mmCIF file of C-alpha atoms in Angstrom:
data_model
loop_
_atom_site.group_PDB
_atom_site.id
_atom_site.type_symbol
_atom_site.label_atom_id
_atom_site.label_comp_id
_atom_site.label_asym_id
_atom_site.label_seq_id
_atom_site.Cartn_x
_atom_site.Cartn_y
_atom_site.Cartn_z
ATOM 1 C CA MET A 902 4.366 -85.844 52.167
ATOM 2 C CA PRO A 903 1.925 -84.223 54.796
ATOM 3 C CA VAL A 904 0.763 -87.134 56.786
ATOM 4 C CA LEU A 905 -2.874 -86.873 57.991
ATOM 5 C CA PRO A 906 -3.869 -87.738 62.032
ATOM 6 C CA ALA A 907 -5.579 -90.908 62.171
ATOM 7 C CA SER A 908 -8.990 -89.935 63.344
ATOM 8 C CA LEU A 909 -9.106 -87.686 60.385
ATOM 9 C CA ALA A 910 -7.342 -90.485 57.829
ATOM 10 C CA SER A 911 -10.181 -93.471 59.392
ATOM 11 C CA ARG A 912 -13.180 -91.577 59.464
ATOM 12 C CA SER A 913 -15.795 -91.096 56.337
ATOM 13 C CA PHE A 914 -17.512 -87.921 55.962
ATOM 14 C CA SER A 915 -21.039 -86.986 54.875
ATOM 15 C CA ALA A 916 -23.206 -85.805 51.992
ATOM 16 C CA ARG A 917 -23.546 -83.339 53.521
ATOM 17 C CA THR A 918 -20.333 -82.646 54.111
ATOM 18 C CA ILE A 919 -17.866 -83.160 51.266
ATOM 19 C CA SER A 920 -21.455 -80.266 49.677
ATOM 20 C CA ARG A 921 -20.083 -77.733 52.201
ATOM 21 C CA VAL A 922 -16.754 -78.621 51.475
ATOM 22 C CA ALA A 923 -16.995 -77.801 48.101
ATOM 23 C CA LEU A 924 -19.577 -75.595 47.945
ATOM 24 C CA ALA A 925 -17.115 -72.886 49.879
ATOM 25 C CA ASN A 926 -14.241 -74.766 46.940
ATOM 26 C CA ALA A 927 -15.587 -72.757 43.880
ATOM 27 C CA VAL A 928 -16.457 -69.369 46.521
ATOM 28 C CA ALA A 929 -13.428 -69.421 47.376
ATOM 29 C CA ASN A 930 -12.433 -69.345 43.998
ATOM 30 C CA GLY A 931 -14.550 -66.439 42.469
ATOM 31 C CA LEU A 932 -13.623 -64.289 45.882
ATOM 32 C CA ILE A 933 -10.154 -65.334 44.339
ATOM 33 C CA VAL A 934 -10.649 -63.061 40.933
ATOM 34 C CA VAL A 935 -12.448 -60.187 42.631
ATOM 35 C CA THR A 936 -9.452 -59.603 44.846
ATOM 36 C CA GLY A 937 -7.409 -59.914 42.255
ATOM 37 C CA GLY A 938 -9.299 -57.701 40.465
ATOM 38 C CA ALA A 939 -8.712 -55.558 43.576
ATOM 39 C CA VAL A 940 -5.282 -55.878 43.316
ATOM 40 C CA ARG A 941 -4.707 -54.778 40.041
ATOM 41 C CA LEU A 942 -7.252 -52.007 39.975
ATOM 42 C CA THR A 943 -5.446 -50.515 42.805
ATOM 43 C CA GLY A 944 -2.085 -50.397 41.216
ATOM 44 C CA SER A 945 -0.860 -52.710 44.353
ATOM 45 C CA GLY A 946 0.188 -55.374 41.454
ATOM 46 C CA LEU A 947 4.251 -54.882 43.152
ATOM 47 C CA GLY A 948 3.201 -53.864 46.338
ATOM 48 C CA CYS A 949 5.058 -56.941 47.467
ATOM 49 C CA PRO A 950 7.726 -56.488 44.551
ATOM 50 C CA THR A 951 9.173 -60.245 44.491
ATOM 51 C CA TRP A 952 8.191 -63.560 44.738
ATOM 52 C CA PRO A 953 7.713 -65.502 47.002
ATOM 53 C CA ASN A 954 9.094 -62.926 49.664
ATOM 54 C CA CYS A 955 7.425 -59.480 49.785
ATOM 55 C CA THR A 956 9.560 -58.530 49.685
ATOM 56 C CA ASP A 957 13.886 -60.044 49.551
ATOM 57 C CA ALA A 958 14.200 -58.647 53.611
ATOM 58 C CA SER A 959 11.201 -59.216 54.592
ATOM 59 C CA PHE A 960 7.966 -62.322 53.761
ATOM 60 C CA VAL A 961 5.345 -60.284 54.810
ATOM 61 C CA PRO A 962 5.266 -55.758 53.986
ATOM 62 C CA THR A 963 7.540 -54.010 55.421
ATOM 63 C CA GLU A 964 6.340 -50.045 55.891
ATOM 64 C CA GLU A 965 7.247 -48.600 54.180
ATOM 65 C CA LEU A 966 5.449 -50.721 51.173
ATOM 66 C CA ALA A 967 2.227 -49.587 52.669
ATOM 67 C CA GLY A 968 -1.503 -49.718 51.404
ATOM 68 C CA HIS A 969 -0.136 -51.584 48.402
ATOM 69 C CA GLY A 970 1.923 -54.323 49.990
ATOM 70 C CA LEU A 971 -1.186 -54.478 52.496
ATOM 71 C CA ILE A 972 -3.975 -54.948 49.534
ATOM 72 C CA GLU A 973 -1.117 -57.415 47.083
ATOM 73 C CA PHE A 974 0.047 -59.733 50.663
ATOM 74 C CA GLY A 975 -3.774 -59.831 51.821
ATOM 75 C CA ASN A 976 -4.983 -61.498 48.171
ATOM 76 C CA ARG A 977 -1.829 -64.072 49.387
ATOM 77 C CA THR A 978 -2.647 -64.577 52.024
ATOM 78 C CA LEU A 979 -5.875 -65.819 50.729
ATOM 79 C CA THR A 980 -4.504 -68.017 47.872
ATOM 80 C CA GLY A 981 -3.003 -70.080 50.986
ATOM 81 C CA VAL A 982 -6.727 -70.351 52.828
ATOM 82 C CA LEU A 983 -7.459 -71.589 49.267
ATOM 83 C CA ALA A 984 -5.041 -73.789 49.596
ATOM 84 C CA LEU A 985 -6.164 -75.653 52.255
ATOM 85 C CA ILE A 986 -10.266 -75.343 51.723
ATOM 86 C CA ALA A 987 -8.290 -77.445 48.229
ATOM 87 C CA LEU A 988 -7.048 -79.704 50.741
ATOM 88 C CA ALA A 989 -9.770 -80.888 53.035
ATOM 89 C CA THR A 990 -12.450 -80.773 50.081
ATOM 90 C CA LEU A 991 -9.671 -83.726 48.662
ATOM 91 C CA VAL A 992 -9.800 -85.754 52.341
ATOM 92 C CA VAL A 993 -13.717 -86.253 52.798
ATOM 93 C CA VAL A 994 -14.093 -86.450 48.905
ATOM 94 C CA PHE A 995 -11.556 -89.420 49.042
ATOM 95 C CA ARG A 996 -12.781 -89.925 52.538
ATOM 96 C CA SER A 997 -16.853 -91.113 51.280
ATOM 97 C CA PRO A 998 -18.010 -93.579 48.846
ATOM 98 C CA ARG A 999 -17.978 -91.162 45.706
ATOM 99 C CA ARG A 1000 -15.456 -91.980 43.621
ATOM 100 C CA ASP A 1001 -17.093 -90.189 41.082
ATOM 101 C CA LEU A 1002 -15.684 -86.747 42.600
ATOM 102 C CA ARG A 1003 -12.449 -87.842 43.360
ATOM 103 C CA PRO A 1004 -11.325 -85.921 39.511
ATOM 104 C CA LEU A 1005 -12.824 -82.708 39.981
ATOM 105 C CA ALA A 1006 -11.011 -82.650 43.678
ATOM 106 C CA VAL A 1007 -7.812 -83.689 42.712
ATOM 107 C CA LEU A 1008 -7.822 -80.911 39.896
ATOM 108 C CA GLY A 1009 -9.017 -78.389 42.121
ATOM 109 C CA PHE A 1010 -6.028 -79.121 44.578
ATOM 110 C CA LEU A 1011 -3.430 -79.381 41.814
ATOM 111 C CA GLY A 1012 -4.558 -76.526 41.093
ATOM 112 C CA ILE A 1013 -3.943 -74.167 43.621
ATOM 113 C CA PRO A 1014 -0.214 -74.601 43.663
ATOM 114 C CA VAL A 1015 0.096 -73.952 39.239
ATOM 115 C CA GLN A 1016 -2.023 -71.515 40.595
ATOM 116 C CA ALA A 1017 0.509 -69.757 42.974
ATOM 117 C CA ALA A 1018 3.272 -70.509 40.406
ATOM 118 C CA LEU A 1019 1.654 -68.743 38.042
ATOM 119 C CA GLY A 1020 1.184 -65.531 40.793
ATOM 120 C CA GLY A 1021 4.625 -66.365 41.458
ATOM 121 C CA VAL A 1022 5.751 -64.921 37.478
ATOM 122 C CA THR A 1023 3.851 -62.499 37.058
ATOM 123 C CA VAL A 1024 5.158 -60.318 39.967
ATOM 124 C CA LEU A 1025 8.449 -61.462 38.885
ATOM 125 C CA THR A 1026 8.049 -60.949 34.783
ATOM 126 C CA GLY A 1027 6.160 -57.149 36.222
ATOM 127 C CA LEU A 1028 3.047 -58.028 35.516
ATOM 128 C CA ASN A 1029 3.265 -58.877 32.228
ATOM 129 C CA PRO A 1030 -0.078 -58.940 30.531
ATOM 130 C CA TRP A 1031 0.342 -62.371 29.177
ATOM 131 C CA THR A 1032 0.304 -63.776 32.991
ATOM 132 C CA VAL A 1033 -2.315 -61.922 34.374
ATOM 133 C CA ALA A 1034 -4.932 -62.955 31.551
ATOM 134 C CA ALA A 1035 -3.979 -66.457 31.913
ATOM 135 C CA HIS A 1036 -3.083 -66.977 36.409
ATOM 136 C CA PHE A 1037 -7.354 -65.141 35.530
ATOM 137 C CA LEU A 1038 -7.852 -67.391 33.315
ATOM 138 C CA LEU A 1039 -7.002 -70.361 35.061
ATOM 139 C CA SER A 1040 -8.697 -68.913 38.164
ATOM 140 C CA ALA A 1041 -11.637 -69.269 35.977
ATOM 141 C CA VAL A 1042 -11.353 -72.550 34.789
ATOM 142 C CA LEU A 1043 -11.286 -73.239 39.466
ATOM 143 C CA VAL A 1044 -14.204 -71.898 39.197
ATOM 144 C CA ALA A 1045 -15.989 -74.513 36.883
ATOM 145 C CA LEU A 1046 -15.075 -76.971 38.423
ATOM 146 C CA MET A 1047 -15.522 -76.401 41.786
ATOM 147 C CA THR A 1048 -19.442 -75.581 40.928
ATOM 148 C CA VAL A 1049 -19.450 -78.721 38.823
ATOM 149 C CA LEU A 1050 -18.113 -80.970 41.687
ATOM 150 C CA TRP A 1051 -20.710 -78.927 43.959
ATOM 151 C CA LEU A 1052 -23.051 -79.693 42.230
ATOM 152 C CA ARG A 1053 -22.806 -83.501 41.980
ATOM 153 C CA SER A 1054 -21.773 -83.764 45.232
ATOM 154 C CA ARG A 1055 -25.399 -83.028 45.980
ATOM 155 C CA GLU A 1056 -27.158 -86.313 44.138
ATOM 156 C CA PRO A 1057 -25.918 -89.983 44.165
ATOM 157 C CA GLY A 1058 -24.077 -90.120 41.270
ATOM 158 C CA VAL A 1059 -23.912 -88.421 37.706
ATOM 159 C CA GLY A 1060 -26.739 -90.134 35.343
ATOM 160 C CA GLN A 1061 -27.802 -91.135 32.177
ATOM 161 C CA LEU A 1062 -28.820 -87.588 29.745
ATOM 162 C CA LEU A 1063 -31.979 -85.789 30.324
ATOM 163 C CA VAL A 1064 -32.381 -83.523 26.308
ATOM 164 C CA ARG A 1065 -31.768 -84.637 23.215
ATOM 165 C CA ARG A 1066 -28.242 -84.878 21.980
ATOM 166 C CA PRO A 1067 -28.234 -82.640 19.452
ATOM 167 C CA PHE A 1068 -29.254 -80.467 22.102
ATOM 168 C CA ALA A 1069 -26.885 -81.620 25.037
ATOM 169 C CA LEU A 1070 -24.834 -80.609 21.459
ATOM 170 C CA LEU A 1071 -25.310 -76.974 21.996
ATOM 171 C CA VAL A 1072 -24.781 -76.760 25.263
ATOM 172 C CA THR A 1073 -21.126 -77.610 24.784
ATOM 173 C CA GLY A 1074 -21.099 -75.297 21.602
ATOM 174 C CA ILE A 1075 -22.806 -73.131 24.942
ATOM 175 C CA ALA A 1076 -19.227 -72.959 27.263
ATOM 176 C CA ALA A 1077 -17.087 -73.562 24.115
ATOM 177 C CA THR A 1078 -18.128 -69.935 23.993
ATOM 178 C CA THR A 1079 -18.141 -69.108 26.817
ATOM 179 C CA ALA A 1080 -13.985 -69.330 26.854
ATOM 180 C CA ALA A 1081 -13.986 -67.355 23.972
ATOM 181 C CA VAL A 1082 -15.774 -64.882 25.946
ATOM 182 C CA LEU A 1083 -13.392 -65.279 28.834
ATOM 183 C CA VAL A 1084 -10.276 -65.274 26.320
ATOM 184 C CA LEU A 1085 -10.650 -62.293 24.846
ATOM 185 C CA GLY A 1086 -12.295 -60.178 27.782
ATOM 186 C CA THR A 1087 -8.691 -60.382 29.086
ATOM 187 C CA ILE A 1088 -6.710 -59.472 25.648
ATOM 188 C CA VAL A 1089 -10.226 -56.714 25.809
ATOM 189 C CA THR A 1090 -8.155 -55.917 29.857
ATOM 190 C CA GLY A 1091 -4.837 -56.168 28.557
ATOM 191 C CA SER A 1092 -4.743 -54.279 26.417
ATOM 192 C CA GLY A 1093 -6.336 -51.380 28.211
ATOM 193 C CA PRO A 1094 -5.186 -49.041 30.604
ATOM 194 C CA HIS A 1095 -6.240 -51.743 33.569
ATOM 195 C CA SER A 1096 -3.232 -54.226 32.273
ATOM 196 C CA GLY A 1097 -0.835 -53.835 35.100
ATOM 197 C CA ASP A 1098 0.825 -51.049 37.575
ATOM 198 C CA LEU A 1099 2.574 -47.646 35.702
ATOM 199 C CA GLN A 1100 6.304 -49.421 35.120
ATOM 200 C CA GLU A 1101 9.063 -47.389 34.464
ATOM 201 C CA ASP A 1102 11.186 -47.756 31.577
ATOM 202 C CA ALA A 1103 14.286 -47.062 29.582
ATOM 203 C CA ASP A 1104 14.551 -43.114 29.409
ATOM 204 C CA GLY A 1105 12.576 -43.259 33.164
ATOM 205 C CA GLU A 1106 9.089 -42.660 31.755
ATOM 206 C CA LEU A 1107 6.193 -44.215 33.167
ATOM 207 C CA ARG A 1108 4.133 -46.531 31.109
ATOM 208 C CA VAL A 1109 1.750 -50.384 31.722
ATOM 209 C CA ASP A 1110 2.607 -52.855 29.711
ATOM 210 C CA ARG A 1111 -0.101 -54.012 27.756
ATOM 211 C CA MET A 1112 -0.946 -56.630 25.227
ATOM 212 C CA GLY A 1113 -0.166 -54.479 22.163
ATOM 213 C CA PHE A 1114 -3.796 -54.893 20.387
ATOM 214 C CA ASP A 1115 -5.960 -52.388 19.475
ATOM 215 C CA PRO A 1116 -8.499 -50.731 22.671
ATOM 216 C CA GLU A 1117 -11.504 -50.479 19.961
ATOM 217 C CA LEU A 1118 -11.027 -53.573 17.695
ATOM 218 C CA VAL A 1119 -11.022 -56.442 20.054
ATOM 219 C CA SER A 1120 -13.612 -54.968 22.440
ATOM 220 C CA GLN A 1121 -15.780 -54.862 19.277
ATOM 221 C CA LEU A 1122 -14.528 -58.563 18.916
ATOM 222 C CA HIS A 1123 -15.570 -59.430 22.284
ATOM 223 C CA ALA A 1124 -18.891 -57.635 22.398
ATOM 224 C CA ASP A 1125 -19.586 -59.578 18.838
ATOM 225 C CA VAL A 1126 -18.821 -62.952 20.753
ATOM 226 C CA VAL A 1127 -21.316 -61.924 24.039
ATOM 227 C CA PHE A 1128 -24.090 -61.599 21.386
ATOM 228 C CA LEU A 1129 -23.436 -65.050 19.449
ATOM 229 C CA LEU A 1130 -23.648 -66.246 23.669
ATOM 230 C CA VAL A 1131 -26.748 -64.990 23.790
ATOM 231 C CA GLY A 1132 -28.310 -65.741 20.889
ATOM 232 C CA LEU A 1133 -27.646 -69.725 21.271
ATOM 233 C CA THR A 1134 -28.926 -69.467 25.503
ATOM 234 C CA VAL A 1135 -31.743 -67.945 23.501
ATOM 235 C CA ALA A 1136 -31.504 -70.588 20.510
ATOM 236 C CA LEU A 1137 -31.875 -74.101 23.784
ATOM 237 C CA LEU A 1138 -33.552 -71.872 25.873
ATOM 238 C CA VAL A 1139 -36.903 -71.759 23.223
ATOM 239 C CA ALA A 1140 -35.992 -75.253 22.432
ATOM 240 C CA LEU A 1141 -36.058 -76.797 25.732
ATOM 241 C CA TYR A 1142 -39.166 -75.088 25.887
ATOM 242 C CA ALA A 1143 -40.344 -75.922 22.677
ATOM 243 C CA THR A 1144 -40.138 -79.947 23.719
ATOM 244 C CA ASP A 1145 -40.113 -80.384 27.262
ATOM 245 C CA THR A 1146 -37.356 -80.100 27.678
ATOM 246 C CA ALA A 1147 -36.216 -81.679 31.949
ATOM 247 C CA GLY A 1148 -36.896 -78.167 34.236
ATOM 248 C CA ARG A 1149 -33.123 -78.767 35.130
ATOM 249 C CA THR A 1150 -32.156 -77.574 32.340
ATOM 250 C CA ARG A 1151 -34.417 -74.698 31.588
ATOM 251 C CA ARG A 1152 -34.032 -72.661 34.579
ATOM 252 C CA ALA A 1153 -29.637 -73.667 34.392
ATOM 253 C CA ALA A 1154 -30.206 -72.670 30.380
ATOM 254 C CA ARG A 1155 -33.222 -69.973 31.653
ATOM 255 C CA ASP A 1156 -30.441 -68.504 34.216
ATOM 256 C CA LEU A 1157 -27.128 -68.140 31.907
ATOM 257 C CA LEU A 1158 -28.562 -66.032 30.169
ATOM 258 C CA VAL A 1159 -29.935 -63.341 32.934
ATOM 259 C CA VAL A 1160 -26.315 -63.434 34.331
ATOM 260 C CA VAL A 1161 -25.120 -63.093 31.205
ATOM 261 C CA LEU A 1162 -27.289 -60.281 29.882
ATOM 262 C CA LEU A 1163 -26.175 -58.618 32.586
ATOM 263 C CA GLN A 1164 -23.320 -58.916 32.408
ATOM 264 C CA GLY A 1165 -23.237 -57.818 28.933
ATOM 265 C CA VAL A 1166 -25.377 -54.435 30.713
ATOM 266 C CA VAL A 1167 -22.492 -53.492 33.078
ATOM 267 C CA GLY A 1168 -19.484 -54.648 30.077
ATOM 268 C CA TYR A 1169 -21.298 -51.610 27.948
ATOM 269 C CA VAL A 1170 -21.631 -49.274 31.121
ATOM 270 C CA GLN A 1171 -18.045 -49.382 31.864
ATOM 271 C CA TYR A 1172 -17.180 -49.304 28.051
ATOM 272 C CA PHE A 1173 -18.907 -46.086 27.781
ATOM 273 C CA LEU A 1174 -17.452 -44.634 31.299
ATOM 274 C CA HIS A 1175 -13.916 -44.842 30.710
ATOM 275 C CA LEU A 1176 -13.197 -47.725 32.685
ATOM 276 C CA PRO A 1177 -13.846 -46.973 36.016
ATOM 277 C CA ALA A 1178 -12.885 -48.925 38.340
ATOM 278 C CA VAL A 1179 -15.282 -50.095 40.359
ATOM 279 C CA LEU A 1180 -17.562 -51.193 36.852
ATOM 280 C CA VAL A 1181 -14.032 -53.669 36.325
ATOM 281 C CA LEU A 1182 -14.540 -54.958 39.576
ATOM 282 C CA VAL A 1183 -17.771 -56.308 39.375
ATOM 283 C CA HIS A 1184 -17.191 -57.044 35.605
ATOM 284 C CA MET A 1185 -15.238 -59.198 36.395
ATOM 285 C CA LEU A 1186 -17.762 -60.229 39.531
ATOM 286 C CA GLY A 1187 -20.086 -60.880 36.231
ATOM 287 C CA ALA A 1188 -17.487 -63.216 34.392
ATOM 288 C CA VAL A 1189 -17.264 -65.861 37.459
ATOM 289 C CA LEU A 1190 -20.619 -65.894 38.208
ATOM 290 C CA VAL A 1191 -21.492 -66.226 34.312
ATOM 291 C CA THR A 1192 -18.782 -69.133 34.328
ATOM 292 C CA ALA A 1193 -20.414 -70.104 37.245
ATOM 293 C CA TYR A 1194 -23.450 -70.519 35.549
ATOM 294 C CA THR A 1195 -21.685 -71.866 32.402
ATOM 295 C CA ALA A 1196 -20.572 -74.662 34.584
ATOM 296 C CA ARG A 1197 -24.766 -75.347 35.931
ATOM 297 C CA LEU A 1198 -25.921 -74.913 32.431
ATOM 298 C CA VAL A 1199 -23.346 -78.497 31.895
ATOM 299 C CA TRP A 1200 -24.120 -80.042 34.787
ATOM 300 C CA SER A 1201 -27.958 -80.035 34.028
ATOM 301 C CA VAL A 1202 -28.206 -82.034 31.357
ATOM 302 C CA ARG A 1203 -26.905 -85.246 32.938
ATOM 303 C CA GLY A 1204 -29.759 -86.242 35.519
ATOM 304 C CA PRO A 1205 -28.585 -88.418 38.789
ATOM 305 C CA ALA A 1206 -27.545 -92.122 38.897
ATOM 306 C CA SER A 1207 -30.848 -92.755 39.337
ATOM 307 C CA GLU A 1208 -32.608 -90.766 36.907
ATOM 308 C CA LEU A 1209 -33.061 -93.216 33.855
ATOM 309 C CA PRO A 1210 -31.822 -92.542 29.781
ATOM 310 C CA LEU A 1211 -33.655 -90.295 27.704
ATOM 311 C CA GLU A 1212 -34.546 -92.855 25.474
ATOM 312 C CA GLN A 1213 -36.439 -95.549 28.554
ATOM 313 C CA GLN A 1214 -38.672 -92.433 30.263
ATOM 314 C CA PRO A 1215 -41.949 -93.609 30.178
ATOM 315 C CA ALA A 1216 -43.991 -90.367 28.065
ATOM 316 C CA ARG A 1217 -45.695 -87.855 29.493
ATOM 317 C CA ASP A 1218 -48.786 -88.921 30.066
ATOM 318 C CA GLU A 1219 -48.527 -92.842 30.519
ATOM 319 C CA VAL A 1220 -50.188 -94.460 34.044
ATOM 320 C CA PRO A 1221 -47.724 -96.662 35.313
ATOM 321 C CA ALA A 1222 -49.166 -100.396 35.376
ATOM 322 C CA SER A 1223 -51.061 -101.948 38.597
ATOM 323 C CA ARG A 1224 -49.383 -104.342 41.139
#
């Protein structure tokens, strides 16, 4: 295990530094999803045909691999950058008083080697669509975790519930539905034309590995669950406004609804245009944003450590007694 310089190991980092590093971590995890999508959509998934080296004889792409090798190797390089950011996040969090942030920082750091290993398995299995899907879903989990880490780092600690318990349960349901949308989205992709690179089968014909589901059926199921997500979010938003609940939760629900609706529009357009690569990439970016905004909604139901629980908050029109 690497030993940190004495000056760094003994330093205590400020809340602002933690917030900036955590934000960089969340952005980098989202960016690697987009670059990974670009690798797949340009047919560069096997631009480096082996792992961890690019070829059996070279760590970096060779001239024979041309542009596809550079694209794939660039995505691998970004993973290295992400690992450094995750390590920096771990250091600044552990060198601060914020013990509540440590589990998130540890999970974010441990997720990087797991993601790298999964990426290697994806390459070595010839871009099997199931491993490609798992690669994306792990990135989505890391985006959610780092978004919560960033939001929590901007406050003194996690406080009490700001919303009524049924609303908190509804938020949990929205998060679970978002997870189902993401999983079904990977199945739609794994059953369609962008599931992987062209491979040569035993008969010498080129083919693309797919999951084997009916693309129209899984696309419809995916759309149905998106409608459920929209409905749940609208219901939450109406309930929050009707009860005049915490503004941060209302804003988080409103913003999530906007992002989900825009993502739905992109999804329908790309479907009816027969999945052009550019729109598929935009849709992947939208999936990252939906994940981040859902994480923000989950974060929003609890206030800072200084907040009173809902049952102890003064009435809206109550005037504090003068001393």
